[in-house]
Coordinates of C-alpha atoms in Angstrom, one line a residue:
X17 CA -282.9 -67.6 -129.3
X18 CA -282.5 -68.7 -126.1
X19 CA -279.3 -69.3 -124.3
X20 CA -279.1 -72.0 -121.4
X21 CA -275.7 -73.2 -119.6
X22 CA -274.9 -76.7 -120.0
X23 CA -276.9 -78.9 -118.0
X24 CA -275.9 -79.2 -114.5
X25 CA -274.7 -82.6 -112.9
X26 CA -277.9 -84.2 -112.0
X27 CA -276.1 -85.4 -108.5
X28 CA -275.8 -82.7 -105.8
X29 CA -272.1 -81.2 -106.3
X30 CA -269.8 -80.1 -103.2
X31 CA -267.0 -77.0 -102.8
X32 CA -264.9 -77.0 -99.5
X33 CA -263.4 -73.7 -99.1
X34 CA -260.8 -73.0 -96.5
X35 CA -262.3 -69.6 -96.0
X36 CA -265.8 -67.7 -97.1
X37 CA -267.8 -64.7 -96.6
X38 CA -270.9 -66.1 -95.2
X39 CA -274.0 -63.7 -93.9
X40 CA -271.4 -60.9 -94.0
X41 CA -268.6 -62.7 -91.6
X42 CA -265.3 -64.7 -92.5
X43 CA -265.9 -68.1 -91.6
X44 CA -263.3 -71.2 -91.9
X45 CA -264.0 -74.8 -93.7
X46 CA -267.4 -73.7 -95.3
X47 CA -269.0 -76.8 -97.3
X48 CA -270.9 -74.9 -99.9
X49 CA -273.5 -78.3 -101.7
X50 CA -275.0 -77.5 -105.1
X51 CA -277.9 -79.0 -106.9
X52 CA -279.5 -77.9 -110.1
X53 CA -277.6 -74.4 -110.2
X54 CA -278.0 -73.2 -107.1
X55 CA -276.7 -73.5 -103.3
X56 CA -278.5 -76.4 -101.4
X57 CA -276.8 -75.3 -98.2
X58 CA -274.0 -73.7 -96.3
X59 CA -272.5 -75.2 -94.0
X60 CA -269.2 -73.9 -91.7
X61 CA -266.5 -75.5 -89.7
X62 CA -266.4 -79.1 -91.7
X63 CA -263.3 -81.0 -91.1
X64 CA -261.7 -83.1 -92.1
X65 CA -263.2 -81.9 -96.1
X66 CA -265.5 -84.8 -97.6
X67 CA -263.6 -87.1 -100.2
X68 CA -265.5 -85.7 -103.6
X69 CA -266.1 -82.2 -102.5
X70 CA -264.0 -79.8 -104.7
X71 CA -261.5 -78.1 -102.5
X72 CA -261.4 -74.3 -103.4
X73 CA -258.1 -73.0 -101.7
X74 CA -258.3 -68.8 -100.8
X75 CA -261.1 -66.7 -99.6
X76 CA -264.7 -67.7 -101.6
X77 CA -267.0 -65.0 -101.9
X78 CA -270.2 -64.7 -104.5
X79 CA -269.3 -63.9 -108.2
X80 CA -269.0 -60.4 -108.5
X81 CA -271.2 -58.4 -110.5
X82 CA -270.1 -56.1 -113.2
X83 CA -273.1 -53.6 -113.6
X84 CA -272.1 -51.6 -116.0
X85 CA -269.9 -52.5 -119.6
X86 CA -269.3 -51.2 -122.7
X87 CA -268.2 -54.6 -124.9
X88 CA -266.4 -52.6 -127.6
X89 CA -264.6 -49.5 -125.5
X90 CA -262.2 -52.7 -124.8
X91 CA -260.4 -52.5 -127.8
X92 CA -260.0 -48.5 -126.7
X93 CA -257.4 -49.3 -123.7
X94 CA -254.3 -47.5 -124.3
X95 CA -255.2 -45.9 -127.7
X96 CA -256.8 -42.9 -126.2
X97 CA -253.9 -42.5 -123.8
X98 CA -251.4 -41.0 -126.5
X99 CA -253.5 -38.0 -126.5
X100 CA -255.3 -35.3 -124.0
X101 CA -258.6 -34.1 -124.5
X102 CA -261.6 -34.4 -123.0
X103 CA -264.4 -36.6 -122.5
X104 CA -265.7 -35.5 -126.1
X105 CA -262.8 -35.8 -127.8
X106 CA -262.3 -39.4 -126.5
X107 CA -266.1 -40.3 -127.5
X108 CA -264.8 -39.5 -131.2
X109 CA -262.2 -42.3 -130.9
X110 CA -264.7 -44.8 -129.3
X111 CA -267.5 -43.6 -132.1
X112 CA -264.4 -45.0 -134.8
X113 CA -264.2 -48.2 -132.9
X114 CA -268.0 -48.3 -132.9
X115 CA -268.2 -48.2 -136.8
X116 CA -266.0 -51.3 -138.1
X117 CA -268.1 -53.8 -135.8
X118 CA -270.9 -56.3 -137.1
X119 CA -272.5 -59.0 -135.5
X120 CA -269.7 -61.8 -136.1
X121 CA -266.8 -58.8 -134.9
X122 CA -268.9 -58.3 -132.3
X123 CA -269.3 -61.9 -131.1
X124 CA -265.5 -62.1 -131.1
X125 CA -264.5 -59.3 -128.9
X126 CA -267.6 -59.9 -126.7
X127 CA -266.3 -63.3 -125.7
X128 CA -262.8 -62.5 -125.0
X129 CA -263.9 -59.9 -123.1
X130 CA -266.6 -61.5 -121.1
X131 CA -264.0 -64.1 -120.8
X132 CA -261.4 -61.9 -119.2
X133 CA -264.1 -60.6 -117.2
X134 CA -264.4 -63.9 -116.5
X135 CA -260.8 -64.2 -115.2
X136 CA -261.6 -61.1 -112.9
X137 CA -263.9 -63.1 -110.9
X138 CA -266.9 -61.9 -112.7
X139 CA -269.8 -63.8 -113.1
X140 CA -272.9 -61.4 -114.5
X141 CA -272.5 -58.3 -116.3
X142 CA -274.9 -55.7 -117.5
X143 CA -274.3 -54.7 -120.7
X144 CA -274.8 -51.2 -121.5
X145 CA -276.1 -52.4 -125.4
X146 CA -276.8 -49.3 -128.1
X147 CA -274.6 -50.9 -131.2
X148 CA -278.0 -52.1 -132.7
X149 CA -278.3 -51.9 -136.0
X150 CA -275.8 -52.2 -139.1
X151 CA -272.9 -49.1 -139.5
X152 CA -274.8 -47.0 -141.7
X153 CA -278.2 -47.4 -139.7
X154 CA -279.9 -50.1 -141.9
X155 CA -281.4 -53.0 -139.9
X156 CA -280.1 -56.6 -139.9
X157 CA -282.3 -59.0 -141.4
X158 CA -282.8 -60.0 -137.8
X159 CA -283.0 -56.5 -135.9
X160 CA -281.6 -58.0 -132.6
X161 CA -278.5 -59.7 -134.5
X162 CA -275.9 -57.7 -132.3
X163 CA -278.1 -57.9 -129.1
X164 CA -277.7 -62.3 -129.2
X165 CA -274.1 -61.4 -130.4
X166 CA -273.4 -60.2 -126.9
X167 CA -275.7 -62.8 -125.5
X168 CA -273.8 -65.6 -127.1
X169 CA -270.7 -64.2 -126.1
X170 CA -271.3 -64.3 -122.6
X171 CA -272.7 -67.8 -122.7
X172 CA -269.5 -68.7 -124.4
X173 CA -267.2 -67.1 -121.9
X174 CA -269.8 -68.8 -119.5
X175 CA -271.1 -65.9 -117.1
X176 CA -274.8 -64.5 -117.2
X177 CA -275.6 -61.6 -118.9
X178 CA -278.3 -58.5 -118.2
X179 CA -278.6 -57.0 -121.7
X180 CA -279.2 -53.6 -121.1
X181 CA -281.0 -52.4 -124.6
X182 CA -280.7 -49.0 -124.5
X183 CA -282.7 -46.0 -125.9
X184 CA -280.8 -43.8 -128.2
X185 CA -283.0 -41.3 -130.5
X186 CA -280.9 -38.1 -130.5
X187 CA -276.9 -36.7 -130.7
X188 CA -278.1 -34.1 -127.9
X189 CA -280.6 -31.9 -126.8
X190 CA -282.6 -30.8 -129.9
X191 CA -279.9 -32.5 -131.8
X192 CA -279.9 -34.4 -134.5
X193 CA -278.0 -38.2 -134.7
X194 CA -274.3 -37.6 -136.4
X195 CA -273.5 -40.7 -139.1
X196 CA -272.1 -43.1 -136.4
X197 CA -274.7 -42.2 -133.8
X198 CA -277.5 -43.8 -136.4
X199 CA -277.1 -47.4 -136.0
X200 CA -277.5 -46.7 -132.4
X201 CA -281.2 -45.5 -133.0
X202 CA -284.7 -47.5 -133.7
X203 CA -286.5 -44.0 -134.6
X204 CA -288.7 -43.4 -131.6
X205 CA -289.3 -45.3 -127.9
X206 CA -292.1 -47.2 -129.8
X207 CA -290.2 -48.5 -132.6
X208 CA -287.3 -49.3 -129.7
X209 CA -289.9 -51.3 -127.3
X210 CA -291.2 -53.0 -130.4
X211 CA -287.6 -54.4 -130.9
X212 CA -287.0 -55.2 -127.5
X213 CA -290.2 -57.0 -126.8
X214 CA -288.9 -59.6 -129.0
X215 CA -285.5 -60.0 -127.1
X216 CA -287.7 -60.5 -124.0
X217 CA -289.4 -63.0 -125.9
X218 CA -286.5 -64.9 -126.9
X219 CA -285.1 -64.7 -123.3
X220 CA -288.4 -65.5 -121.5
X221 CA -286.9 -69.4 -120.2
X222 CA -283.3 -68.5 -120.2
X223 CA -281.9 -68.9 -116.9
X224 CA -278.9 -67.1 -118.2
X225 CA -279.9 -64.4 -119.4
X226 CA -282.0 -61.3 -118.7
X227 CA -283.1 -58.7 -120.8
X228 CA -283.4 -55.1 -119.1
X229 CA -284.0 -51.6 -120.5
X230 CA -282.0 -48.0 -120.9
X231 CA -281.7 -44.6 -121.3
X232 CA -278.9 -43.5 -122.9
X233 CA -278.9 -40.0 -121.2
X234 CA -281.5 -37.2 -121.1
X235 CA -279.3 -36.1 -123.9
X236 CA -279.9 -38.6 -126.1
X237 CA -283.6 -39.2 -125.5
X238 CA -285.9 -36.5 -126.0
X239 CA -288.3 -35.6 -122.6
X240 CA -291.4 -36.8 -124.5
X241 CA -289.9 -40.2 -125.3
X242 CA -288.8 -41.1 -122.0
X243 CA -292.2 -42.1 -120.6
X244 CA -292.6 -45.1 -123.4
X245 CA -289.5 -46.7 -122.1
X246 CA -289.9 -46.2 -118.6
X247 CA -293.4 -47.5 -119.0
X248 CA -292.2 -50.4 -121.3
X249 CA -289.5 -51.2 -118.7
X250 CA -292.3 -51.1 -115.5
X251 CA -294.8 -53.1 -117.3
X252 CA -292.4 -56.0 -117.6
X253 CA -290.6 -55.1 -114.4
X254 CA -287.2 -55.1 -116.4
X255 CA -284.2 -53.0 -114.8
X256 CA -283.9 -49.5 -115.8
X257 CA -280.4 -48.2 -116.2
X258 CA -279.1 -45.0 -117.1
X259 CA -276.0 -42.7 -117.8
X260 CA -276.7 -39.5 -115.1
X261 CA -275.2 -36.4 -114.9
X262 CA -271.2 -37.9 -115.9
X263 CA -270.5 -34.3 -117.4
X264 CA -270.8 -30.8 -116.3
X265 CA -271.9 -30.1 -119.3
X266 CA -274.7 -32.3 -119.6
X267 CA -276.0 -30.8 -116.3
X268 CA -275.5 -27.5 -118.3
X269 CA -277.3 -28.4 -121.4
X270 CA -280.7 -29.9 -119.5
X271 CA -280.9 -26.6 -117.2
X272 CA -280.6 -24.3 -120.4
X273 CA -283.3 -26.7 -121.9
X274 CA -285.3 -28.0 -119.7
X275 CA -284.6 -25.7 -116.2
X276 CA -284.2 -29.1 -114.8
X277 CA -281.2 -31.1 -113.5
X278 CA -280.9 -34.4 -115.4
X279 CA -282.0 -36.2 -112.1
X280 CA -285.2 -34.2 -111.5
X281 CA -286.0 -34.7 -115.1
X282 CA -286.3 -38.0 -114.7
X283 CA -288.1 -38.4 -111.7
X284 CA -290.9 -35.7 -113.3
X285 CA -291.3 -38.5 -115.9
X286 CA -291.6 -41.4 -113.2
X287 CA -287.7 -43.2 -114.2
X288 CA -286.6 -43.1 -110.5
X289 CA -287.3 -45.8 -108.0
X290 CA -285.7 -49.5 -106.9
X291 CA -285.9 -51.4 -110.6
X292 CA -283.5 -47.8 -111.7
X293 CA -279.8 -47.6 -111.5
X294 CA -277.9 -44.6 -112.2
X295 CA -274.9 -44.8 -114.1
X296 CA -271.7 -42.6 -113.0
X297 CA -274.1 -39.7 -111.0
X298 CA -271.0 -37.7 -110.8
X299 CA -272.1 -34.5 -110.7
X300 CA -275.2 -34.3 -108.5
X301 CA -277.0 -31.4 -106.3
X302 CA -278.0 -32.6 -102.6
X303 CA -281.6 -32.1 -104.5
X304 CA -280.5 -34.7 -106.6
X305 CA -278.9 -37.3 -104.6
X306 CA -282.8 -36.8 -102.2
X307 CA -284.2 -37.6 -104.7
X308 CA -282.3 -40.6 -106.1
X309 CA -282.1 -41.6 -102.1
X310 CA -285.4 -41.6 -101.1
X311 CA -286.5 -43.5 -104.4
X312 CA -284.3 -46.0 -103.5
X313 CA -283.0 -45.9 -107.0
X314 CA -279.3 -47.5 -107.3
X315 CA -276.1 -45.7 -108.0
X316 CA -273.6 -47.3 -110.2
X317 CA -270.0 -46.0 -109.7
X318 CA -267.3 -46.6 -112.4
X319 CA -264.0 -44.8 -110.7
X320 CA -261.9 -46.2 -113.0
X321 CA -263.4 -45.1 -116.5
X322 CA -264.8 -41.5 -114.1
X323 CA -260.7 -41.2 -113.5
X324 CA -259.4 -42.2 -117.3
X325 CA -262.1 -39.7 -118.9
X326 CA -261.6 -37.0 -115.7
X327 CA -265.3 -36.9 -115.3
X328 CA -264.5 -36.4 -111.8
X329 CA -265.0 -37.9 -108.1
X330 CA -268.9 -39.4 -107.7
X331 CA -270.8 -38.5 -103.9
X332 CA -271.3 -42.5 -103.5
X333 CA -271.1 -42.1 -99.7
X334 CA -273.6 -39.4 -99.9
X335 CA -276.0 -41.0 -101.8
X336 CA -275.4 -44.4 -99.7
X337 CA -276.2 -42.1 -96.8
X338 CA -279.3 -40.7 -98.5
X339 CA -280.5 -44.6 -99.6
X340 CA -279.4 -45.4 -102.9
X341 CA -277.9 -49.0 -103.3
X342 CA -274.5 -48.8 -104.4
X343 CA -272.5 -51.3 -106.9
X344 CA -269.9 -50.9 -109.5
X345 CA -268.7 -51.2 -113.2
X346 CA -265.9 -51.4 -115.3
X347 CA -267.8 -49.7 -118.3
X348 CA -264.8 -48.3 -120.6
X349 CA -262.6 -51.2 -119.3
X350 CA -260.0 -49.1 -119.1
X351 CA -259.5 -52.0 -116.8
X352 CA -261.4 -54.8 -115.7
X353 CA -260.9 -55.2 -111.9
X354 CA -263.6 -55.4 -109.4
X355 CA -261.4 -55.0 -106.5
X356 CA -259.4 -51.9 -107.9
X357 CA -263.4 -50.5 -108.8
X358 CA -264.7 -51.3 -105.0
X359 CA -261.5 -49.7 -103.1
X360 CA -261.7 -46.5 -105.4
X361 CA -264.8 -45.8 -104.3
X362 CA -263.5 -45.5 -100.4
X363 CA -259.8 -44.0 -101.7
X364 CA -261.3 -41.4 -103.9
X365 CA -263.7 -40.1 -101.1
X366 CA -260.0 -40.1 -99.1
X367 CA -258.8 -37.7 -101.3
X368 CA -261.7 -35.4 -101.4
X369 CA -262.6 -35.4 -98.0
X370 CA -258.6 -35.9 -96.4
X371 CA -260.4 -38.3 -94.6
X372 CA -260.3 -42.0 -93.7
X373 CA -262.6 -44.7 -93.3
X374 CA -266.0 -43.8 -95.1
X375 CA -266.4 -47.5 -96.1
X376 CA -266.3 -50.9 -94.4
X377 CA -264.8 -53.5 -96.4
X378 CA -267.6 -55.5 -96.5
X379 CA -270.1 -52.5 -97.8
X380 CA -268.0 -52.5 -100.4
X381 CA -268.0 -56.4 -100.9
X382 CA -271.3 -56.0 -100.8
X383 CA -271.6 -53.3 -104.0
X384 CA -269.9 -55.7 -105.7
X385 CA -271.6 -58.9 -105.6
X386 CA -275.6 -58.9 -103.8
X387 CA -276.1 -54.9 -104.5
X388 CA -274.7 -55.7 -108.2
X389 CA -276.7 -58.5 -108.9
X390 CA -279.6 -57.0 -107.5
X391 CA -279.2 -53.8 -110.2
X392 CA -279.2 -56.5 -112.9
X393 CA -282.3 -58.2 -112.1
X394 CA -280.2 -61.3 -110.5
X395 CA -281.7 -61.2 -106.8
X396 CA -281.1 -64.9 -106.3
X397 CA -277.7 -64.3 -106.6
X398 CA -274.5 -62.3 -105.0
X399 CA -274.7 -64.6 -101.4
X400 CA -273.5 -67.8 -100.2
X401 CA -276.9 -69.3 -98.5
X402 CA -279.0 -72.0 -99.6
X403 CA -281.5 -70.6 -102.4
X404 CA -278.8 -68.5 -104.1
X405 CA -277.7 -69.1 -107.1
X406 CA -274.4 -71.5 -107.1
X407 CA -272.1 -68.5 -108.7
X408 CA -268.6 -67.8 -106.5
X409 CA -265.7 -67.2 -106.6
X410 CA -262.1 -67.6 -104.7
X411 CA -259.3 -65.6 -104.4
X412 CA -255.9 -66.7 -104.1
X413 CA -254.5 -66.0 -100.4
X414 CA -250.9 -67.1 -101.4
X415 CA -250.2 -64.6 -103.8
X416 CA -247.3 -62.0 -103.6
X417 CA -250.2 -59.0 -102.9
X418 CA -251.8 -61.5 -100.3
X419 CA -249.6 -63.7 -98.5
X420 CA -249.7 -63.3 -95.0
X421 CA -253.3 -62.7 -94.6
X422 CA -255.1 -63.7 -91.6
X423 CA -259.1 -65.0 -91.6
X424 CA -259.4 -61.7 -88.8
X425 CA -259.3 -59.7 -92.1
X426 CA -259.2 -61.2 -94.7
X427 CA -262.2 -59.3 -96.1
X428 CA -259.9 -55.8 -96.0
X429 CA -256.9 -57.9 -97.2
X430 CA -259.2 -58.4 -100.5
X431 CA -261.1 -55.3 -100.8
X432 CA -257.8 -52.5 -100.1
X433 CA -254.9 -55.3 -101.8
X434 CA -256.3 -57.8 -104.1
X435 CA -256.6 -57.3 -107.7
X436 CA -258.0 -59.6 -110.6
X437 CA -255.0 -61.5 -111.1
X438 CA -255.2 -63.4 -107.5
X439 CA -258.4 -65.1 -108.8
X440 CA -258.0 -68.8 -108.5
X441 CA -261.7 -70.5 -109.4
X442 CA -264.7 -68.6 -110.5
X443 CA -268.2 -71.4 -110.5
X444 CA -271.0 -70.0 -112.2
X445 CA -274.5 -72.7 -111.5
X446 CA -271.6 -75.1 -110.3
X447 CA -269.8 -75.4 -112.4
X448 CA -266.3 -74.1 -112.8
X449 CA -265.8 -71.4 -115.7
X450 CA -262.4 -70.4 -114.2
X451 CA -260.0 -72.6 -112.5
X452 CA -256.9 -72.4 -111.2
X453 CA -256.2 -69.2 -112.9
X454 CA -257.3 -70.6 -116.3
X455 CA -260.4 -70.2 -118.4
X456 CA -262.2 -73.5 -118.7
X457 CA -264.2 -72.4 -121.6
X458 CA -262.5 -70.4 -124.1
X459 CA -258.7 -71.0 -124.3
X460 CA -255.8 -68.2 -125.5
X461 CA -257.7 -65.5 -124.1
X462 CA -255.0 -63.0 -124.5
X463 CA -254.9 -64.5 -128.2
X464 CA -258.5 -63.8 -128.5
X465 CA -258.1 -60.2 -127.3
X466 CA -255.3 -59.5 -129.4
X467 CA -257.0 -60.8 -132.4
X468 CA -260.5 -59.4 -132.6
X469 CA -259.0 -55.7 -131.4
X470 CA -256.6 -56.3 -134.0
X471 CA -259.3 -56.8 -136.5
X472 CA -261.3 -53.5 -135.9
X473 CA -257.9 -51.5 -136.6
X474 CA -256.4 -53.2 -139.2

């Protein structure tokens, strides 16, 4: 089943910005010229702009990469807020949510929210996928009916997707899956590569679309049935995500089990290494973040679902330091802001440290476009060069949080005061899915929103 865009023009297509991030620098009257999908060449200082090239009014920067999402927690936003508890007791209320949806459900949310990701200036995701089979654990008559669900959401909302299908055999360490948790699970890593072969299949000539691999947690996958899906994920050089050490008490339960920290677990069964991003990595050792740092493997940093759920404050500089990548999700969507994501990650370390300045503005730019795509198996993408795929997007300068920013620094204008409402055109392989603050492809999207949330709680 696989998902393409609509063909592209088959004339070369122009976009004149007044400003872009080019090679890491501001630079003024860029002509960006597009043919087939992807960036022909970059070219700064044109004036006057050419007659047919679209004119894209703001700072243009490549489409941001949201690394890590949960589809469903969406309809959680606000409902867990009348309450206090913890992590655990908020995983009840998203395990609720989990039960009413179906493939059709599923499809609905998935494109409003890929559509207000959309909005946000986001233009590939990696889903986080574990919803696989129906609510009481029976299998679809196709088994990968909710997987294309979310596929053919994001082609709808007209961003690319990395659909993370993720490994989910147990409720905990020697624990047994609870009711919800049992349409999460194929059985064993076997049965779970068997079943994601043929999404790999189906995706093989998308260039939309990419299918990676997961690891729920050490938690929810038992130590002798990590090595199938980290094999399974090598062998077809697929990403490797995976939720790390969010929770104390995860870190807890894998000593008392295994004497091992979740992060030395997995690099005993060979998970670490450049194709791996870590999810969260909140609560590390300096063993840990070694050992994540001199694989190379990626760190994915969520501060604003770590801050909602009070996971607690991630050492992203310190495993930046020690050579992990770092990018960003929005995971619960708690909210769905790049920006607010990329400048939590320098304000946070502020506040633990008392400290300023750990962060340029445009390391963080760059965790949340070419580091982000990179994570999702998108390495053509997240720059504005001629190869790269033709995915940008521009925010507006003349907004009330903007306006009287200067090209000198306009990059920490963005990163320290933007947020995703000052995005003006988002062009995903040239062609516009967002423009001039409206989606081009799926109208009402508060409507849309409203309605499919509506539906699981009715």
């Amino acid at each position: 089943m696989p998902v393409t865009f609509p063909e592209n023009p088959p004339t070369p297509k122009q976009f004149w910005c007044e400003l872009a991030w080019v090679g890491g620098e501001i630079k003024t009257k860029v002509l960006i010229e597009v043919a087939a999908g992807r960036i022909s060449s970059v070219t700064c200082g044109v004036k006057p702009r050419p007659q047919d090239a679209e004119k894209l009014t703001g700072l243009t920067i490549p489409g941001l990469a949201n690394v890590h999402s949960h589809a469903f927690h969406r309809a959680l936003r606000g409902r867990t807020q009348v309450e206090s508890g913890t992590f655990w007791t908020w995983r009840e209320r998203m395990y609720a949510a989990a039960a009413h949806l179906d493939p059709d459900s599923y499809r609905e949310l998935a494109t409003a929210v890929f559509a207000e990701m959309a909005l946000a200036g986001v233009t590939a995701v990696g889903e986080f996928h574990y919803l696989h089979h129906s609510p009481k654990g029976g299998l679809y008559q196709d088994p990968n009916a909710m997987g294309h669900a979310l596929t053919q959401a994001a082609q709808a909302a007209g961003i690319r997707i990395t659909l993370l299908d993720t490994c989910y055999l147990a409720g905990g360490f020697d624990t047994e899956l609870n009711d919800v948790q049992r349409r999460f699970s194929d059985g064993d890593a076997a049965r779970w590569a068997d079943r994601v072969e043929a999404l790999r299949k189906a995706y093989a000539g998308s260039d939309m679309v990419r299918v990676g691999a997961a690891v729920h947690s050490v938690r929810a996958v038992p130590v002798d049935q990590l090595p199938p899906v980290v094999a399974f994920a090598a062998e077809n050089e697929m990403p490797l995500h995976v939720h790390l050490s969010e929770q104390r008490a995860e870190n807890d339960a894998c000593l008392a089990r295994h004497h091992k920290t979740p992060t030395e677990l997995l690099h005993a069964v060979g998970a670490l290494g450049p194709r791996t991003t870590a999810v969260h990595a909140t609560h590390l050792s300096q063993m840990d973040i070694d050992l994540l740092g001199t694989s190379a493997t990626a760190v994915c940093m969520c501060p604003t679902t770590e801050r909602d759920l009070a996971d607690g404050i991630g050492p992203a500089h310190a495993a930046h330091l020690a050579g992990s990548p770092v990018n960003l999700g929005s995971d619960s969507h708690a909210m769905i802001d790049l920006f607010e994501e990329a400048r939590a990650v320098e304000l946070d370390e502020r506040l633990r440290t008392e400290r300023r300045g750990h962060w340029l503005a445009s390391e963080l730019l760059q965790a949340a476009t070419e580091s982000g795509h990179a994570s999702l198996g998108w390495p053509a993408a997240g720059r504005l060069e001629a190869g790269a795929l033709a995915d940008f997007t521009t925010i507006a300068l003349d907004t009330v949080r903007l306006a009287g920013v200067q090209p000198a620094h306009a990059a920490e204008s963005v990163i320290f005061a933007a947020t995703a409402a000052d995005v003006r055109h988002v062009v995903v392989a040239g062609r516009f899915t967002v423009r001039d603050h409206q989606h081009a492809l799926v109208s009402d999207v508060p409507g849309r929103l409203a309605a499919s949330i509506g539906a699981i709680f009715k």
